Short mmCIF file of C-alpha atoms in Angstrom, two decimals:
data_model
loop_
_atom_site.label_atom_id
_atom_site.label_comp_id
_atom_site.label_asym_id
_atom_site.label_seq_id
_atom_site.Cartn_x
_atom_site.Cartn_y
_atom_site.Cartn_z
CA MET A 27 26.64 -206.76 76.81
CA LYS A 28 27.45 -209.38 74.15
CA ARG A 29 31.06 -208.23 73.90
CA ALA A 30 33.28 -205.44 75.13
CA LEU A 31 32.59 -201.94 73.94
CA THR A 32 35.25 -200.69 71.54
CA VAL A 33 36.20 -197.32 70.12
CA ASP A 34 34.94 -198.42 66.72
CA ASP A 35 31.49 -199.03 68.23
CA LEU A 36 31.43 -195.54 69.68
CA VAL A 37 32.58 -194.02 66.39
CA ILE A 38 29.88 -195.85 64.43
CA ALA A 39 27.24 -194.89 66.98
CA GLY A 40 28.40 -191.27 66.90
CA ILE A 41 28.31 -191.23 63.11
CA ALA A 42 24.76 -192.62 63.19
CA VAL A 43 23.57 -189.96 65.65
CA ALA A 44 25.34 -187.22 63.69
CA ALA A 45 23.79 -188.47 60.46
CA GLY A 46 20.38 -188.39 62.11
CA LEU A 47 20.92 -184.83 63.32
CA LEU A 48 22.20 -183.71 59.93
CA ALA A 49 19.26 -185.34 58.16
CA ALA A 50 16.85 -183.71 60.60
CA PHE A 51 18.43 -180.29 59.98
CA LEU A 52 18.41 -180.66 56.20
CA LEU A 53 14.84 -181.92 56.15
CA ARG A 54 13.71 -179.05 58.36
CA MET A 55 15.37 -176.54 56.01
CA LEU A 56 13.70 -178.24 53.03
CA LEU A 57 10.29 -178.14 54.69
CA ARG A 58 10.78 -174.50 55.62
CA TRP A 59 11.49 -173.74 51.95
CA LEU A 60 8.39 -175.69 50.95
CA GLY A 61 6.39 -173.76 53.55
CA LYS A 62 7.35 -170.43 51.96
CA HIS A 63 6.12 -171.68 48.59
CA ALA A 64 2.96 -173.06 50.17
CA ASP A 65 2.17 -169.62 51.60
CA ARG A 66 1.95 -168.25 48.07
CA THR A 67 -0.78 -170.64 47.00
CA ARG A 68 -4.48 -170.08 47.54
CA TRP A 69 -5.08 -173.58 48.87
CA SER A 70 -4.52 -173.68 52.62
CA GLY A 71 -4.23 -177.47 52.74
CA ASP A 72 -0.61 -177.47 51.63
CA ASP A 73 0.27 -175.14 54.54
CA LEU A 74 -1.22 -177.63 57.00
CA ILE A 75 0.58 -180.58 55.39
CA VAL A 76 3.96 -178.85 55.44
CA ASP A 77 3.43 -177.67 59.02
CA THR A 78 2.62 -181.22 60.14
CA LEU A 79 5.59 -182.71 58.31
CA ARG A 80 7.88 -180.02 59.74
CA THR A 81 7.22 -181.48 63.18
CA VAL A 82 7.26 -185.20 62.37
CA VAL A 83 9.96 -185.68 59.72
CA PRO A 84 12.96 -184.11 61.55
CA TRP A 85 12.15 -185.99 64.73
CA ALA A 86 11.75 -189.23 62.78
CA ALA A 87 15.18 -188.69 61.17
CA PHE A 88 16.82 -188.03 64.54
CA LEU A 89 15.14 -191.02 66.21
CA GLY A 90 16.14 -193.18 63.24
CA GLY A 91 19.76 -192.15 63.75
CA ALA A 92 19.50 -192.89 67.47
CA ALA A 93 18.02 -196.33 66.72
CA SER A 94 20.87 -197.05 64.30
CA ALA A 95 23.36 -196.00 66.97
CA GLY A 96 21.74 -198.34 69.47
CA ALA A 97 21.88 -201.19 66.99
CA ALA A 98 25.60 -200.57 66.37
CA LEU A 99 26.45 -200.82 70.06
CA PRO A 100 26.96 -204.27 71.67
CA LEU A 101 23.92 -204.11 73.95
CA THR A 102 22.10 -206.97 75.60
CA LYS A 103 18.67 -207.97 74.31
CA THR A 104 16.97 -206.38 77.30
CA VAL A 105 18.75 -203.05 76.95
CA GLN A 106 18.28 -203.09 73.16
CA HIS A 107 14.58 -203.77 73.62
CA ASN A 108 14.22 -200.94 76.15
CA VAL A 109 16.05 -198.50 73.86
CA ASN A 110 13.93 -199.40 70.85
CA GLN A 111 10.79 -199.20 72.96
CA THR A 112 11.71 -195.75 74.29
CA LEU A 113 12.45 -194.44 70.80
CA THR A 114 9.17 -195.88 69.52
CA VAL A 115 7.22 -194.19 72.31
CA LEU A 116 8.89 -190.86 71.53
CA LEU A 117 8.02 -191.25 67.84
CA ILE A 118 4.39 -192.09 68.66
CA PHE A 119 4.22 -189.08 70.97
CA VAL A 120 5.55 -186.74 68.26
CA VAL A 121 3.25 -188.19 65.60
CA THR A 122 0.24 -187.91 67.90
CA LEU A 123 0.89 -184.25 68.69
CA ALA A 124 1.48 -183.41 65.03
CA THR A 125 -1.63 -185.30 63.92
CA ALA A 126 -3.78 -183.62 66.54
CA ARG A 127 -2.56 -180.19 65.48
CA GLY A 128 -2.89 -181.00 61.78
CA ILE A 129 -6.42 -182.38 61.96
CA ALA A 130 -7.50 -179.51 64.23
CA GLY A 131 -6.10 -177.09 61.64
CA VAL A 132 -7.98 -178.89 58.85
CA MET A 133 -11.26 -178.66 60.77
CA ARG A 134 -10.68 -174.98 61.54
CA THR A 135 -9.90 -174.24 57.88
CA VAL A 136 -12.91 -176.14 56.57
CA THR A 137 -15.34 -174.50 58.98
CA GLN A 138 -13.99 -171.02 58.30
CA SER A 139 -14.29 -171.47 54.54
CA ARG A 140 -17.96 -172.45 54.59
CA PRO A 141 -20.80 -170.09 55.45
CA GLY A 142 -23.29 -171.48 57.93
CA VAL A 143 -20.65 -173.61 59.66
CA ALA A 144 -19.04 -172.91 62.99
CA GLY A 145 -16.18 -170.77 61.71
CA SER A 146 -14.53 -169.94 65.01
CA ALA A 147 -16.27 -172.42 67.28
CA THR A 148 -13.58 -174.23 69.27
CA ILE A 149 -15.79 -177.03 70.56
CA PHE A 150 -15.25 -179.40 67.61
CA VAL A 151 -11.54 -178.60 67.42
CA ASN A 152 -11.05 -179.29 71.13
CA ILE A 153 -13.02 -182.54 71.05
CA THR A 154 -11.06 -183.77 68.04
CA ARG A 155 -7.73 -182.89 69.65
CA ILE A 156 -8.66 -184.71 72.87
CA LEU A 157 -9.78 -187.84 70.99
CA ILE A 158 -6.53 -188.02 68.99
CA LEU A 159 -4.40 -187.53 72.11
CA ALA A 160 -6.39 -190.25 73.90
CA ILE A 161 -5.85 -192.66 70.99
CA GLY A 162 -2.13 -191.86 71.00
CA PHE A 163 -1.97 -192.52 74.75
CA LEU A 164 -3.63 -195.91 74.30
CA VAL A 165 -1.20 -196.81 71.51
CA VAL A 166 1.72 -195.90 73.79
CA LEU A 167 0.37 -198.15 76.51
CA GLN A 168 -0.04 -201.00 74.04
CA THR A 169 3.53 -200.45 72.82
CA LEU A 170 4.83 -200.64 76.39
CA GLY A 171 3.05 -203.98 76.81
CA ILE A 172 0.36 -202.66 79.14
CA SER A 173 -3.05 -204.18 78.45
CA ILE A 174 -5.61 -201.48 77.76
CA ALA A 175 -8.68 -203.73 78.21
CA PRO A 176 -8.79 -203.36 82.02
CA LEU A 177 -8.13 -199.65 81.63
CA LEU A 178 -11.07 -199.26 79.25
CA THR A 179 -13.28 -201.20 81.65
CA ALA A 180 -12.22 -199.00 84.55
CA LEU A 181 -12.80 -195.88 82.45
CA GLY A 182 -16.28 -197.11 81.56
CA VAL A 183 -17.23 -197.65 85.19
CA GLY A 184 -15.57 -194.43 86.31
CA GLY A 185 -17.21 -192.55 83.45
CA LEU A 186 -20.63 -193.16 85.00
CA ALA A 187 -19.53 -191.56 88.26
CA VAL A 188 -17.93 -188.66 86.41
CA ALA A 189 -21.06 -188.16 84.33
CA LEU A 190 -23.20 -187.93 87.47
CA ALA A 191 -20.79 -185.47 89.06
CA LEU A 192 -20.53 -183.31 85.94
CA GLN A 193 -24.15 -183.20 84.83
CA ASP A 194 -24.19 -179.44 84.21
CA THR A 195 -20.88 -179.50 82.34
CA LEU A 196 -21.96 -182.39 80.11
CA ALA A 197 -25.34 -180.71 79.54
CA ASN A 198 -23.55 -177.58 78.32
CA LEU A 199 -21.23 -179.67 76.15
CA PHE A 200 -24.01 -181.54 74.37
CA ALA A 201 -26.11 -178.38 74.15
CA GLY A 202 -23.22 -176.66 72.37
CA ILE A 203 -22.87 -179.59 69.95
CA HIS A 204 -26.62 -179.53 69.30
CA ILE A 205 -26.62 -175.77 68.65
CA LEU A 206 -23.78 -176.03 66.14
CA ALA A 207 -25.12 -179.17 64.46
CA SER A 208 -28.59 -177.66 64.01
CA LYS A 209 -27.04 -174.41 62.67
CA THR A 210 -29.47 -172.29 64.67
CA VAL A 211 -26.56 -170.17 65.94
CA GLN A 212 -23.11 -169.82 64.43
CA PRO A 213 -20.15 -167.57 65.28
CA GLY A 214 -20.65 -164.22 63.58
CA ASP A 215 -24.45 -164.22 63.96
CA TYR A 216 -26.21 -161.33 65.67
CA ILE A 217 -28.70 -162.69 68.21
CA ARG A 218 -31.13 -161.29 70.75
CA LEU A 219 -32.30 -163.39 73.70
CA ALA A 220 -35.72 -163.19 75.31
CA SER A 221 -34.01 -161.89 78.45
CA GLY A 222 -32.71 -158.87 76.50
CA GLU A 223 -29.05 -159.71 75.90
CA GLU A 224 -27.94 -159.22 72.32
CA GLY A 225 -24.77 -159.03 70.25
CA TYR A 226 -22.50 -160.89 67.84
CA VAL A 227 -21.64 -164.50 68.69
CA GLU A 228 -17.87 -164.65 69.15
CA ASP A 229 -17.35 -168.32 69.96
CA ILE A 230 -19.11 -171.48 71.11
CA ASN A 231 -16.88 -173.75 73.18
CA TRP A 232 -17.47 -176.85 75.26
CA ARG A 233 -19.15 -174.97 78.11
CA GLN A 234 -20.38 -171.52 77.07
CA THR A 235 -21.22 -169.15 74.25
CA THR A 236 -19.48 -165.77 74.15
CA VAL A 237 -21.47 -162.84 72.72
CA ARG A 238 -19.96 -159.41 72.01
CA ALA A 239 -22.46 -156.59 72.51
CA LEU A 240 -22.40 -153.43 70.40
CA SER A 241 -20.84 -151.70 73.43
CA ASN A 242 -17.86 -154.09 72.93
CA ASN A 243 -18.59 -155.91 76.20
CA LEU A 244 -18.56 -159.70 76.34
CA ILE A 245 -21.65 -161.60 77.46
CA VAL A 246 -21.03 -165.20 78.60
CA ILE A 247 -24.03 -167.54 78.28
CA PRO A 248 -23.99 -171.23 79.28
CA ASN A 249 -24.82 -173.43 76.30
CA GLY A 250 -27.64 -175.10 78.19
CA GLU A 251 -29.34 -171.76 78.86
CA LEU A 252 -28.88 -170.68 75.25
CA ALA A 253 -30.49 -173.88 73.98
CA LYS A 254 -33.56 -173.40 76.21
CA THR A 255 -34.26 -169.68 75.77
CA ASN A 256 -36.30 -167.95 73.07
CA MET A 257 -33.94 -166.21 70.69
CA THR A 258 -34.02 -164.09 67.53
CA ASN A 259 -31.19 -164.64 65.05
CA PHE A 260 -30.89 -161.63 62.76
CA MET A 261 -28.49 -163.45 60.42
CA ARG A 262 -30.77 -166.38 59.58
CA PRO A 263 -31.95 -167.41 57.08
CA GLU A 264 -29.94 -164.60 55.43
CA GLN A 265 -27.83 -161.69 56.57
CA GLU A 266 -29.75 -158.97 54.72
CA LEU A 267 -32.86 -157.63 56.44
CA THR A 268 -35.44 -154.87 56.24
CA ILE A 269 -36.08 -152.07 58.73
CA LEU A 270 -39.26 -150.07 59.32
CA LEU A 271 -39.31 -146.35 60.07
CA GLN A 272 -42.46 -144.49 61.13
CA VAL A 273 -43.07 -141.00 59.67
CA GLY A 274 -46.03 -138.60 59.86
CA VAL A 275 -47.04 -135.48 57.90
CA ALA A 276 -49.70 -132.80 58.36
CA TYR A 277 -53.24 -133.30 57.06
CA ASP A 278 -52.91 -130.46 54.56
CA SER A 279 -49.89 -132.12 52.87
CA ASP A 280 -50.03 -133.32 49.27
CA LEU A 281 -49.50 -137.05 49.81
CA ASP A 282 -48.31 -137.64 46.24
CA HIS A 283 -45.71 -134.91 46.75
CA VAL A 284 -44.74 -136.40 50.10
CA GLU A 285 -44.33 -139.85 48.56
CA ARG A 286 -42.24 -138.51 45.68
CA VAL A 287 -39.92 -136.48 47.95
CA THR A 288 -39.52 -139.38 50.37
CA ASN A 289 -38.59 -141.74 47.52
CA GLU A 290 -35.94 -139.29 46.35
CA VAL A 291 -34.43 -139.15 49.83
CA ILE A 292 -34.51 -142.94 50.04
CA ALA A 293 -32.71 -143.28 46.70
CA GLU A 294 -30.05 -140.84 47.91
CA VAL A 295 -29.49 -142.71 51.17
CA MET A 296 -29.45 -146.15 49.54
CA THR A 297 -26.71 -145.16 47.08
CA GLN A 298 -24.52 -143.03 49.35
CA VAL A 299 -24.62 -144.64 52.80
CA GLU A 300 -22.45 -147.66 53.57
CA GLY A 301 -24.40 -150.79 54.44
CA ALA A 302 -27.51 -149.88 52.43
CA LEU A 303 -28.87 -152.09 49.66
CA PRO A 304 -29.38 -150.04 46.47
CA ASP A 305 -31.02 -153.01 44.72
CA HIS A 306 -33.64 -153.40 47.45
CA GLU A 307 -36.93 -151.79 46.37
CA PRO A 308 -38.05 -149.36 49.10
CA ILE A 309 -41.68 -149.36 50.19
CA ILE A 310 -43.81 -146.44 51.44
CA ARG A 311 -47.23 -147.23 52.89
CA PHE A 312 -49.67 -144.72 54.38
CA HIS A 313 -51.61 -146.42 57.14
CA THR A 314 -53.03 -144.14 59.85
CA PHE A 315 -55.21 -141.05 60.25
CA GLY A 316 -53.78 -139.89 63.55
CA ASP A 317 -55.00 -137.10 65.81
CA SER A 318 -52.67 -134.56 64.18
CA ARG A 319 -50.96 -136.33 61.29
CA ILE A 320 -51.18 -138.93 58.58
CA GLY A 321 -48.78 -141.71 59.44
CA PHE A 322 -46.88 -143.88 57.02
CA THR A 323 -44.14 -146.52 57.15
CA VAL A 324 -40.89 -146.53 55.19
CA ILE A 325 -39.32 -149.96 54.63
CA LEU A 326 -35.61 -150.02 53.76
CA GLY A 327 -33.11 -152.81 53.08
CA VAL A 328 -29.81 -153.05 54.99
CA GLY A 329 -26.82 -155.34 54.60
CA GLU A 330 -26.71 -156.59 58.19
CA PHE A 331 -28.08 -155.80 61.61
CA SER A 332 -25.65 -153.12 62.79
CA ASP A 333 -25.95 -151.18 59.50
CA GLN A 334 -29.47 -150.09 60.41
CA TYR A 335 -28.30 -147.50 62.93
CA ARG A 336 -26.15 -145.66 60.41
CA ILE A 337 -28.91 -145.77 57.77
CA LYS A 338 -31.62 -144.57 60.16
CA HIS A 339 -29.38 -141.73 61.29
CA GLU A 340 -28.71 -140.49 57.76
CA PHE A 341 -32.28 -141.04 56.53
CA ILE A 342 -33.87 -139.04 59.35
CA LYS A 343 -31.40 -136.16 58.94
CA ARG A 344 -31.82 -135.94 55.18
CA LEU A 345 -35.58 -136.42 55.25
CA HIS A 346 -36.01 -133.70 57.85
CA ARG A 347 -33.83 -131.31 55.85
CA ARG A 348 -35.68 -132.09 52.60
CA TYR A 349 -39.12 -131.72 54.18
CA ARG A 350 -38.19 -128.30 55.48
CA LYS A 351 -36.98 -127.31 52.02
CA GLU A 352 -40.18 -128.58 50.35
CA GLY A 353 -42.47 -127.02 52.96
CA ILE A 354 -43.73 -130.36 54.26
CA SER A 355 -44.51 -130.12 57.96
CA ILE A 356 -44.28 -132.84 60.59
CA PRO A 357 -46.69 -131.61 63.29
CA ALA A 358 -46.38 -132.52 66.94
CA PRO A 359 -49.36 -134.42 68.39
CA THR A 360 -51.86 -132.15 70.20
CA ARG A 361 -54.40 -132.74 72.92
CA THR A 362 -57.66 -130.81 73.01
CA VAL A 363 -58.66 -129.68 76.50
CA ALA A 364 -62.10 -128.14 77.13
CA ILE A 365 -61.96 -124.93 79.27
CA GLN A 366 -65.46 -123.63 80.12
CA GLN A 367 -66.97 -122.66 76.75
CA GLY A 368 -63.78 -122.85 74.59
CA THR A 369 -61.12 -125.29 73.63
CA VAL A 370 -57.39 -124.91 73.61
CA GLY A 371 -54.91 -127.02 71.58
CA ILE A 372 -51.90 -127.94 73.71
CA PRO A 373 -48.94 -129.39 71.79
CA GLN A 374 -47.46 -132.54 73.30
CA GLN A 375 -43.87 -133.54 72.59
CA ARG A 376 -44.44 -137.22 71.96
CA MET A 377 -43.07 -139.72 69.53
CA PRO A 378 -44.95 -139.85 66.21
CA GLU A 379 -46.05 -143.44 66.79
CA GLU A 380 -47.53 -142.56 70.20
CA ALA A 381 -50.65 -140.71 69.06
CA ASP A 382 -52.82 -139.35 71.90
CA GLU A 383 -56.60 -139.50 71.83
CA VAL A 384 -58.67 -136.38 72.28
CA ALA A 385 -59.80 -136.31 75.90
CA PRO A 386 -62.22 -133.58 77.07
CA VAL A 387 -61.37 -132.34 80.55
CA ARG A 388 -63.51 -129.94 82.57
CA LEU A 389 -61.68 -127.52 84.83
CA ASP A 390 -63.68 -126.55 87.94
#
């Protein structure tokens, strides 16, 4: 110590610490008030700014008071240096954490506000947070007087060994980055893999992609496997899609009447069922002279993949009810079997698209 510690020194130091605490409290109350006003605005950037400042500013005020208290005390140069260095490291640590959280929040907000970008993908957020924390750690080492050049050299050499040991993990990491950067798959898309798994993409992180099936079960797929497999994305290039339904009517049906009735049912379904696209022009195309029916295809527009089940359900119910009312029959496929000198028509309960051929069979 340069001189003996007096009561006046302690009083001044105490006042400095108390002033720092009071300033930290007042600033935190002010930022809380600003945060309430920021919540009322449409722009989410002010929320992130206030949240970041709410962490940094009070701590900076308190550490400033502590530094003033240390300067008021009769400390030796070594002790004074150690105190200032400790306070500086604490400030860097607080700023690093707040910056990492703030920038991660900015990235999350930007990606969620833009279609076609990884809205809930955590891979970019996690990578950004790790990079900022690593930079803060290096700044702390430099502040403490520790040379970071040998550390960087050691990390470079050790990184090669780590890369060889974590080949699969790094492959999944870079595969996830490639998937998101190429925009082939994004959270919220409905995908179907060549192996049969399908569902909505919940998240793409540094190792795996999580898919939620329609049964509400989660399917976990390594990013490397997802990048290599054949896949259908039902949300790209646009969310709206068309569905095809196969229908068949008897040969004695008036096809113009059938087409008119079917169009009326389609118009009813498109305007009354949730998920349908009323502006989408429906298409009816007769295409097949089957063994017991004339087949045609109905093409409808739906808002997104899962809407098709509700629309198919309602369309089939209403079309069947309307056909019965109009006297339009949907015959079951039949198979003609030869028995001695006569033939007998045997109805077969098959799907309309699975038309059977007439096969003569002799019974001995």
